[in-house]
């Protein structure tokens, strides 16, 4: 499955959507490269599953059994860190701020935790219908991925609908960390160096963002893992990305591939 997903993405990366015969306008996909605007130090020990910026804070959820935690720090200084260590049986995944509360997914335990953003105490738990992977909020609903090609919308305490995510008509699974940016859902595709943007009305992928070689080989350690982590800074209108056990987070801008 991993090879199929990677092959599908790489095929799209080699195509210009203009001039591809038989491609309807509704399936047009634009490929972007990126430029790095800024680089900030990041804790290499963080197994990043969720990355989130709110007006005053940087939030991170870090995974692995027996090592999972949720951390808050001042943004952009990175000071005054406060951390909640999760029980050993919980594997932290995506994170989102929604209606004044912090929501954190867990992987195979199928729980969504609700945290008080000030105290970081768990105030409620909701049952998930599948695994927990990525999570984001559009201000009205939460959107969550489960490792398949589905993204579920959650609002008013229950699941409202399921979005089938497709790339040129084919399901694309392994959608991991999510972020809502300018009316679209951005998603890391696990085990690739690509981010896709998804139209929440149709589930169709509209853009592929190629971040190949963002973290240079010289900066990789033995345990450095994959690209994962997308955060939109609402004050600066800036997009930041990082990875699992990466030493930096990067502010990026998109450059349309010609």
PDB file of C-alpha atoms in Angstrom:
ATOM      1  CA  UNK A   1       0.000   0.000   0.000  1.00  0.00           C
ATOM      2  CA  UNK A   2       2.812   2.424   0.872  1.00  0.00           C
ATOM      3  CA  UNK A   3       4.424   1.848  -2.519  1.00  0.00           C
ATOM      4  CA  UNK A   4       1.114   2.402  -4.332  1.00  0.00           C
ATOM      5  CA  UNK A   5       0.556   5.724  -2.582  1.00  0.00           C
ATOM      6  CA  UNK A   6       4.100   6.890  -3.223  1.00  0.00           C
ATOM      7  CA  UNK A   7       3.901   5.822  -6.858  1.00  0.00           C
ATOM      8  CA  UNK A   8       0.618   7.700  -7.349  1.00  0.00           C
ATOM      9  CA  UNK A   9       2.017  10.881  -5.846  1.00  0.00           C
ATOM     10  CA  UNK A  10       5.265  10.680  -7.767  1.00  0.00           C
ATOM     11  CA  UNK A  11       3.371  10.174 -11.012  1.00  0.00           C
ATOM     12  CA  UNK A  12       1.376  13.335 -10.352  1.00  0.00           C
ATOM     13  CA  UNK A  13       4.548  15.227  -9.485  1.00  0.00           C
ATOM     14  CA  UNK A  14       5.953  14.529 -12.938  1.00  0.00           C
ATOM     15  CA  UNK A  15       2.863  15.801 -14.731  1.00  0.00           C
ATOM     16  CA  UNK A  16       1.862  19.335 -15.529  1.00  0.00           C
ATOM     17  CA  UNK A  17      -1.912  19.533 -15.157  1.00  0.00           C
ATOM     18  CA  UNK A  18      -2.029  21.733 -18.207  1.00  0.00           C
ATOM     19  CA  UNK A  19      -1.624  19.718 -21.349  1.00  0.00           C
ATOM     20  CA  UNK A  20      -2.537  16.358 -19.793  1.00  0.00           C
ATOM     21  CA  UNK A  21      -5.062  14.932 -22.216  1.00  0.00           C
ATOM     22  CA  UNK A  22      -8.405  13.880 -20.808  1.00  0.00           C
ATOM     23  CA  UNK A  23      -8.002  15.721 -17.515  1.00  0.00           C
ATOM     24  CA  UNK A  24     -11.274  17.507 -16.678  1.00  0.00           C
ATOM     25  CA  UNK A  25     -11.032  20.929 -15.062  1.00  0.00           C
ATOM     26  CA  UNK A  26     -12.590  19.555 -11.887  1.00  0.00           C
ATOM     27  CA  UNK A  27      -9.627  17.169 -11.518  1.00  0.00           C
ATOM     28  CA  UNK A  28      -6.890  19.728 -12.200  1.00  0.00           C
ATOM     29  CA  UNK A  29      -4.080  19.371  -9.684  1.00  0.00           C
ATOM     30  CA  UNK A  30      -1.321  21.941  -9.322  1.00  0.00           C
ATOM     31  CA  UNK A  31       2.099  20.893  -8.057  1.00  0.00           C
ATOM     32  CA  UNK A  32       4.056  23.245  -5.804  1.00  0.00           C
ATOM     33  CA  UNK A  33       7.609  23.330  -4.569  1.00  0.00           C
ATOM     34  CA  UNK A  34       8.476  25.406  -1.508  1.00  0.00           C
ATOM     35  CA  UNK A  35      10.891  28.089  -0.406  1.00  0.00           C
ATOM     36  CA  UNK A  36      12.042  28.333   3.209  1.00  0.00           C
ATOM     37  CA  UNK A  37      11.363  31.789   4.659  1.00  0.00           C
ATOM     38  CA  UNK A  38      12.512  31.058   8.201  1.00  0.00           C
ATOM     39  CA  UNK A  39      13.925  28.209  10.256  1.00  0.00           C
ATOM     40  CA  UNK A  40      13.521  27.793  14.022  1.00  0.00           C
ATOM     41  CA  UNK A  41      15.122  25.284  16.414  1.00  0.00           C
ATOM     42  CA  UNK A  42      12.817  22.421  17.371  1.00  0.00           C
ATOM     43  CA  UNK A  43      13.196  19.691  19.992  1.00  0.00           C
ATOM     44  CA  UNK A  44      14.732  16.727  18.172  1.00  0.00           C
ATOM     45  CA  UNK A  45      13.300  14.398  20.811  1.00  0.00           C
ATOM     46  CA  UNK A  46       9.692  15.186  19.793  1.00  0.00           C
ATOM     47  CA  UNK A  47       7.955  12.429  17.818  1.00  0.00           C
ATOM     48  CA  UNK A  48       5.649  14.978  16.221  1.00  0.00           C
ATOM     49  CA  UNK A  49       2.076  13.857  15.602  1.00  0.00           C
ATOM     50  CA  UNK A  50       0.268  17.181  15.859  1.00  0.00           C
ATOM     51  CA  UNK A  51       1.523  20.749  15.439  1.00  0.00           C
ATOM     52  CA  UNK A  52      -0.662  23.771  16.191  1.00  0.00           C
ATOM     53  CA  UNK A  53      -0.209  27.533  16.529  1.00  0.00           C
ATOM     54  CA  UNK A  54      -2.792  29.687  18.280  1.00  0.00           C
ATOM     55  CA  UNK A  55      -2.374  33.471  18.715  1.00  0.00           C
ATOM     56  CA  UNK A  56      -0.230  33.074  21.847  1.00  0.00           C
ATOM     57  CA  UNK A  57       0.950  29.463  21.902  1.00  0.00           C
ATOM     58  CA  UNK A  58       2.708  26.669  20.062  1.00  0.00           C
ATOM     59  CA  UNK A  59       1.147  23.282  20.770  1.00  0.00           C
ATOM     60  CA  UNK A  60       2.749  19.916  20.052  1.00  0.00           C
ATOM     61  CA  UNK A  61       1.513  16.372  20.526  1.00  0.00           C
ATOM     62  CA  UNK A  62       4.244  13.739  20.583  1.00  0.00           C
ATOM     63  CA  UNK A  63       3.577  10.036  20.101  1.00  0.00           C
ATOM     64  CA  UNK A  64       4.886   6.559  21.028  1.00  0.00           C
ATOM     65  CA  UNK A  65       3.639   4.324  23.826  1.00  0.00           C
ATOM     66  CA  UNK A  66       5.066   5.237  27.188  1.00  0.00           C
ATOM     67  CA  UNK A  67       6.423   8.524  25.799  1.00  0.00           C
ATOM     68  CA  UNK A  68       3.381  10.457  24.572  1.00  0.00           C
ATOM     69  CA  UNK A  69       2.788  14.011  25.728  1.00  0.00           C
ATOM     70  CA  UNK A  70       1.065  17.281  24.898  1.00  0.00           C
ATOM     71  CA  UNK A  71       3.107  20.455  25.267  1.00  0.00           C
ATOM     72  CA  UNK A  72       2.297  24.164  25.265  1.00  0.00           C
ATOM     73  CA  UNK A  73       4.866  26.930  24.817  1.00  0.00           C
ATOM     74  CA  UNK A  74       4.703  30.661  24.285  1.00  0.00           C
ATOM     75  CA  UNK A  75       4.703  31.633  20.618  1.00  0.00           C
ATOM     76  CA  UNK A  76       6.905  32.731  19.019  1.00  0.00           C
ATOM     77  CA  UNK A  77       9.479  32.741  21.840  1.00  0.00           C
ATOM     78  CA  UNK A  78       9.149  29.031  22.674  1.00  0.00           C
ATOM     79  CA  UNK A  79       9.473  29.861  26.386  1.00  0.00           C
ATOM     80  CA  UNK A  80       7.359  28.839  29.396  1.00  0.00           C
ATOM     81  CA  UNK A  81       6.832  25.260  28.321  1.00  0.00           C
ATOM     82  CA  UNK A  82       4.177  23.242  30.080  1.00  0.00           C
ATOM     83  CA  UNK A  83       3.631  19.553  29.412  1.00  0.00           C
ATOM     84  CA  UNK A  84       1.084  16.817  30.071  1.00  0.00           C
ATOM     85  CA  UNK A  85       2.437  13.270  29.947  1.00  0.00           C
ATOM     86  CA  UNK A  86      -0.200  10.799  28.809  1.00  0.00           C
ATOM     87  CA  UNK A  87      -0.712   7.335  30.320  1.00  0.00           C
ATOM     88  CA  UNK A  88       1.575   4.629  28.941  1.00  0.00           C
ATOM     89  CA  UNK A  89      -1.303   2.923  27.108  1.00  0.00           C
ATOM     90  CA  UNK A  90      -2.098   6.020  25.010  1.00  0.00           C
ATOM     91  CA  UNK A  91      -0.302   6.955  21.783  1.00  0.00           C
ATOM     92  CA  UNK A  92      -0.869  10.677  21.100  1.00  0.00           C
ATOM     93  CA  UNK A  93      -1.815  11.714  17.568  1.00  0.00           C
ATOM     94  CA  UNK A  94      -3.388  14.864  16.054  1.00  0.00           C
ATOM     95  CA  UNK A  95      -4.222  18.007  17.995  1.00  0.00           C
ATOM     96  CA  UNK A  96      -6.656  20.904  17.453  1.00  0.00           C
ATOM     97  CA  UNK A  97      -7.997  23.941  19.301  1.00  0.00           C
ATOM     98  CA  UNK A  98     -11.769  24.085  18.981  1.00  0.00           C
ATOM     99  CA  UNK A  99     -14.407  26.202  20.724  1.00  0.00           C
ATOM    100  CA  UNK A 100     -12.059  27.134  23.560  1.00  0.00           C
ATOM    101  CA  UNK A 101     -10.859  23.598  24.265  1.00  0.00           C
ATOM    102  CA  UNK A 102      -7.944  21.461  23.157  1.00  0.00           C
ATOM    103  CA  UNK A 103      -8.687  18.145  21.422  1.00  0.00           C
ATOM    104  CA  UNK A 104      -6.133  15.350  21.133  1.00  0.00           C
ATOM    105  CA  UNK A 105      -6.553  12.095  19.238  1.00  0.00           C
ATOM    106  CA  UNK A 106      -5.071   8.807  20.337  1.00  0.00           C
ATOM    107  CA  UNK A 107      -4.127   6.053  17.921  1.00  0.00           C
ATOM    108  CA  UNK A 108      -5.398   2.519  18.486  1.00  0.00           C
ATOM    109  CA  UNK A 109      -7.200   3.200  21.772  1.00  0.00           C
ATOM    110  CA  UNK A 110      -9.747   5.141  19.672  1.00  0.00           C
ATOM    111  CA  UNK A 111     -10.169   7.960  22.154  1.00  0.00           C
ATOM    112  CA  UNK A 112     -10.367  11.699  21.595  1.00  0.00           C
ATOM    113  CA  UNK A 113      -9.295  13.591  24.695  1.00  0.00           C
ATOM    114  CA  UNK A 114     -10.604  17.049  25.573  1.00  0.00           C
ATOM    115  CA  UNK A 115      -8.148  19.199  27.534  1.00  0.00           C
ATOM    116  CA  UNK A 116      -8.424  22.505  29.333  1.00  0.00           C
ATOM    117  CA  UNK A 117      -5.876  24.692  27.464  1.00  0.00           C
ATOM    118  CA  UNK A 118      -4.864  26.492  30.665  1.00  0.00           C
ATOM    119  CA  UNK A 119      -4.391  23.594  33.070  1.00  0.00           C
ATOM    120  CA  UNK A 120      -3.817  20.824  30.468  1.00  0.00           C
ATOM    121  CA  UNK A 121      -6.137  18.611  32.507  1.00  0.00           C
ATOM    122  CA  UNK A 122      -8.372  16.103  30.712  1.00  0.00           C
ATOM    123  CA  UNK A 123     -11.993  17.210  31.019  1.00  0.00           C
ATOM    124  CA  UNK A 124     -13.749  14.700  28.729  1.00  0.00           C
ATOM    125  CA  UNK A 125     -13.187  11.711  26.463  1.00  0.00           C
ATOM    126  CA  UNK A 126     -15.025  10.808  23.249  1.00  0.00           C
ATOM    127  CA  UNK A 127     -15.060   7.448  21.517  1.00  0.00           C
ATOM    128  CA  UNK A 128     -13.744   7.276  17.933  1.00  0.00           C
ATOM    129  CA  UNK A 129     -15.159   4.897  15.285  1.00  0.00           C
ATOM    130  CA  UNK A 130     -11.649   4.095  14.028  1.00  0.00           C
ATOM    131  CA  UNK A 131      -8.012   4.871  14.662  1.00  0.00           C
ATOM    132  CA  UNK A 132      -6.997   8.449  15.433  1.00  0.00           C
ATOM    133  CA  UNK A 133      -4.447  10.065  13.094  1.00  0.00           C
ATOM    134  CA  UNK A 134      -4.791  13.754  12.126  1.00  0.00           C
ATOM    135  CA  UNK A 135      -7.072  16.466  13.524  1.00  0.00           C
ATOM    136  CA  UNK A 136      -7.937  20.075  12.674  1.00  0.00           C
ATOM    137  CA  UNK A 137     -10.708  22.631  13.202  1.00  0.00           C
ATOM    138  CA  UNK A 138     -12.353  25.022  10.749  1.00  0.00           C
ATOM    139  CA  UNK A 139     -13.879  26.981  13.644  1.00  0.00           C
ATOM    140  CA  UNK A 140     -17.223  25.208  13.344  1.00  0.00           C
ATOM    141  CA  UNK A 141     -16.331  21.523  12.957  1.00  0.00           C
ATOM    142  CA  UNK A 142     -13.466  19.200  13.753  1.00  0.00           C
ATOM    143  CA  UNK A 143     -12.029  17.137  10.885  1.00  0.00           C
ATOM    144  CA  UNK A 144     -10.165  13.926  11.614  1.00  0.00           C
ATOM    145  CA  UNK A 145      -8.330  11.238   9.659  1.00  0.00           C
ATOM    146  CA  UNK A 146      -7.963   7.581  10.603  1.00  0.00           C
ATOM    147  CA  UNK A 147      -5.246   6.270   8.283  1.00  0.00           C
ATOM    148  CA  UNK A 148      -7.667   5.439   5.486  1.00  0.00           C
ATOM    149  CA  UNK A 149      -8.853   7.661   2.635  1.00  0.00           C
ATOM    150  CA  UNK A 150     -11.671   8.965   4.855  1.00  0.00           C
ATOM    151  CA  UNK A 151     -11.856  12.222   6.761  1.00  0.00           C
ATOM    152  CA  UNK A 152     -14.723  12.575   9.222  1.00  0.00           C
ATOM    153  CA  UNK A 153     -16.468  15.780  10.254  1.00  0.00           C
ATOM    154  CA  UNK A 154     -17.372  16.061  13.961  1.00  0.00           C
ATOM    155  CA  UNK A 155     -19.689  18.776  15.255  1.00  0.00           C
ATOM    156  CA  UNK A 156     -22.024  19.266  18.208  1.00  0.00           C
ATOM    157  CA  UNK A 157     -20.698  16.158  19.900  1.00  0.00           C
ATOM    158  CA  UNK A 158     -21.253  13.713  17.050  1.00  0.00           C
ATOM    159  CA  UNK A 159     -20.016  12.708  13.628  1.00  0.00           C
ATOM    160  CA  UNK A 160     -21.831  14.512  10.832  1.00  0.00           C
ATOM    161  CA  UNK A 161     -20.446  13.137   7.571  1.00  0.00           C
ATOM    162  CA  UNK A 162     -17.540  11.319   6.001  1.00  0.00           C
ATOM    163  CA  UNK A 163     -15.394  12.791   3.248  1.00  0.00           C
ATOM    164  CA  UNK A 164     -13.911  10.350   0.720  1.00  0.00           C
ATOM    165  CA  UNK A 165     -10.519  11.766  -0.315  1.00  0.00           C
ATOM    166  CA  UNK A 166      -9.493  11.098  -3.909  1.00  0.00           C
ATOM    167  CA  UNK A 167      -6.519  11.875  -6.126  1.00  0.00           C
ATOM    168  CA  UNK A 168      -7.605  11.912  -9.768  1.00  0.00           C
ATOM    169  CA  UNK A 169     -10.545   9.699  -8.849  1.00  0.00           C
ATOM    170  CA  UNK A 170      -8.502   7.192  -6.823  1.00  0.00           C
ATOM    171  CA  UNK A 171      -8.683   6.929  -3.016  1.00  0.00           C
ATOM    172  CA  UNK A 172      -5.617   8.280  -1.205  1.00  0.00           C
ATOM    173  CA  UNK A 173      -5.040   6.840   2.240  1.00  0.00           C
ATOM    174  CA  UNK A 174      -2.469   7.390   5.020  1.00  0.00           C
ATOM    175  CA  UNK A 175      -3.623  10.968   5.522  1.00  0.00           C
ATOM    176  CA  UNK A 176      -1.874  11.977   8.708  1.00  0.00           C
ATOM    177  CA  UNK A 177      -1.446  15.387  10.387  1.00  0.00           C
ATOM    178  CA  UNK A 178      -4.147  17.827   9.226  1.00  0.00           C
ATOM    179  CA  UNK A 179      -4.391  21.621   9.159  1.00  0.00           C
ATOM    180  CA  UNK A 180      -7.208  23.902   7.996  1.00  0.00           C
ATOM    181  CA  UNK A 181      -5.733  26.733   5.893  1.00  0.00           C
ATOM    182  CA  UNK A 182      -7.749  29.202   3.794  1.00  0.00           C
ATOM    183  CA  UNK A 183     -10.791  26.964   3.395  1.00  0.00           C
ATOM    184  CA  UNK A 184      -8.934  23.732   2.597  1.00  0.00           C
ATOM    185  CA  UNK A 185      -7.590  20.797   4.556  1.00  0.00           C
ATOM    186  CA  UNK A 186      -3.844  20.290   4.291  1.00  0.00           C
ATOM    187  CA  UNK A 187      -2.659  16.755   5.013  1.00  0.00           C
ATOM    188  CA  UNK A 188       0.698  15.070   5.403  1.00  0.00           C
ATOM    189  CA  UNK A 189       0.747  11.789   3.492  1.00  0.00           C
ATOM    190  CA  UNK A 190       2.524   9.381   5.811  1.00  0.00           C
ATOM    191  CA  UNK A 191       5.807   7.937   4.567  1.00  0.00           C
ATOM    192  CA  UNK A 192       6.128  10.535   1.789  1.00  0.00           C
ATOM    193  CA  UNK A 193       7.662  14.011   1.502  1.00  0.00           C
ATOM    194  CA  UNK A 194       4.424  15.444   0.151  1.00  0.00           C
ATOM    195  CA  UNK A 195       1.516  17.413   1.553  1.00  0.00           C
ATOM    196  CA  UNK A 196      -1.834  17.433  -0.246  1.00  0.00           C
ATOM    197  CA  UNK A 197      -4.614  20.013  -0.037  1.00  0.00           C
ATOM    198  CA  UNK A 198      -8.177  18.728   0.040  1.00  0.00           C
ATOM    199  CA  UNK A 199     -11.425  20.486  -0.878  1.00  0.00           C
ATOM    200  CA  UNK A 200     -13.809  19.881   2.070  1.00  0.00           C
ATOM    201  CA  UNK A 201     -16.866  20.029  -0.190  1.00  0.00           C
ATOM    202  CA  UNK A 202     -15.806  17.237  -2.556  1.00  0.00           C
ATOM    203  CA  UNK A 203     -12.849  15.418  -0.994  1.00  0.00           C
ATOM    204  CA  UNK A 204     -10.834  15.998  -4.157  1.00  0.00           C
ATOM    205  CA  UNK A 205      -7.148  16.789  -3.858  1.00  0.00           C
ATOM    206  CA  UNK A 206      -6.462  20.152  -5.475  1.00  0.00           C
ATOM    207  CA  UNK A 207      -2.722  20.567  -4.939  1.00  0.00           C
ATOM    208  CA  UNK A 208       0.387  18.548  -4.161  1.00  0.00           C
ATOM    209  CA  UNK A 209       3.161  20.297  -2.234  1.00  0.00           C
ATOM    210  CA  UNK A 210       6.570  18.678  -2.664  1.00  0.00           C
ATOM    211  CA  UNK A 211       8.925  19.051   0.309  1.00  0.00           C
ATOM    212  CA  UNK A 212      11.591  16.602  -0.839  1.00  0.00           C
ATOM    213  CA  UNK A 213      14.961  17.247   0.849  1.00  0.00           C
ATOM    214  CA  UNK A 214      13.535  19.944   3.131  1.00  0.00           C
ATOM    215  CA  UNK A 215      15.607  18.528   5.988  1.00  0.00           C
ATOM    216  CA  UNK A 216      19.138  18.042   4.589  1.00  0.00           C
ATOM    217  CA  UNK A 217      20.859  14.687   4.987  1.00  0.00           C
ATOM    218  CA  UNK A 218      23.538  16.394   7.051  1.00  0.00           C
ATOM    219  CA  UNK A 219      20.905  17.282   9.667  1.00  0.00           C
ATOM    220  CA  UNK A 220      19.455  13.790   9.925  1.00  0.00           C
ATOM    221  CA  UNK A 221      20.241  11.579  12.892  1.00  0.00           C
ATOM    222  CA  UNK A 222      19.883   7.820  13.064  1.00  0.00           C
ATOM    223  CA  UNK A 223      16.374   8.058  14.534  1.00  0.00           C
ATOM    224  CA  UNK A 224      15.131  10.964  12.374  1.00  0.00           C
ATOM    225  CA  UNK A 225      11.715  10.031  11.032  1.00  0.00           C
ATOM    226  CA  UNK A 226       9.282  11.301   8.413  1.00  0.00           C
ATOM    227  CA  UNK A 227       7.876  14.718   7.561  1.00  0.00           C
ATOM    228  CA  UNK A 228       4.862  15.321   9.812  1.00  0.00           C
ATOM    229  CA  UNK A 229       3.464  18.512  11.290  1.00  0.00           C
ATOM    230  CA  UNK A 230       1.649  21.467   9.716  1.00  0.00           C
ATOM    231  CA  UNK A 231       0.719  24.629  11.628  1.00  0.00           C
ATOM    232  CA  UNK A 232      -0.783  27.891  10.415  1.00  0.00           C
ATOM    233  CA  UNK A 233       0.097  31.021  12.383  1.00  0.00           C
ATOM    234  CA  UNK A 234      -3.117  33.096  12.336  1.00  0.00           C
ATOM    235  CA  UNK A 235      -1.412  36.377  13.274  1.00  0.00           C
ATOM    236  CA  UNK A 236       1.378  36.237  10.695  1.00  0.00           C
ATOM    237  CA  UNK A 237      -0.630  34.269   8.123  1.00  0.00           C
ATOM    238  CA  UNK A 238       2.357  31.942   7.933  1.00  0.00           C
ATOM    239  CA  UNK A 239       2.633  28.179   7.470  1.00  0.00           C
ATOM    240  CA  UNK A 240       5.134  26.096   9.438  1.00  0.00           C
ATOM    241  CA  UNK A 241       6.099  22.453   8.984  1.00  0.00           C
ATOM    242  CA  UNK A 242       8.339  19.950  10.735  1.00  0.00           C
ATOM    243  CA  UNK A 243       8.822  16.208  11.167  1.00  0.00           C
ATOM    244  CA  UNK A 244       9.225  13.435  13.699  1.00  0.00           C
ATOM    245  CA  UNK A 245      12.461  13.943  15.619  1.00  0.00           C
ATOM    246  CA  UNK A 246      13.461  16.880  13.421  1.00  0.00           C
ATOM    247  CA  UNK A 247      15.789  19.589  14.784  1.00  0.00           C
ATOM    248  CA  UNK A 248      13.941  22.444  13.068  1.00  0.00           C
ATOM    249  CA  UNK A 249      10.537  23.729  12.094  1.00  0.00           C
ATOM    250  CA  UNK A 250      10.342  25.637   8.829  1.00  0.00           C
ATOM    251  CA  UNK A 251       8.228  28.545   7.686  1.00  0.00           C
ATOM    252  CA  UNK A 252       7.451  27.877   4.039  1.00  0.00           C
ATOM    253  CA  UNK A 253       5.956  29.609   1.030  1.00  0.00           C
ATOM    254  CA  UNK A 254       4.603  27.841  -2.048  1.00  0.00           C
ATOM    255  CA  UNK A 255       6.139  28.126  -5.509  1.00  0.00           C
ATOM    256  CA  UNK A 256       4.036  26.797  -8.354  1.00  0.00           C
ATOM    257  CA  UNK A 257       5.975  24.296 -10.419  1.00  0.00           C
ATOM    258  CA  UNK A 258       6.242  25.369 -14.057  1.00  0.00           C
TER     259      UNK A 258
END
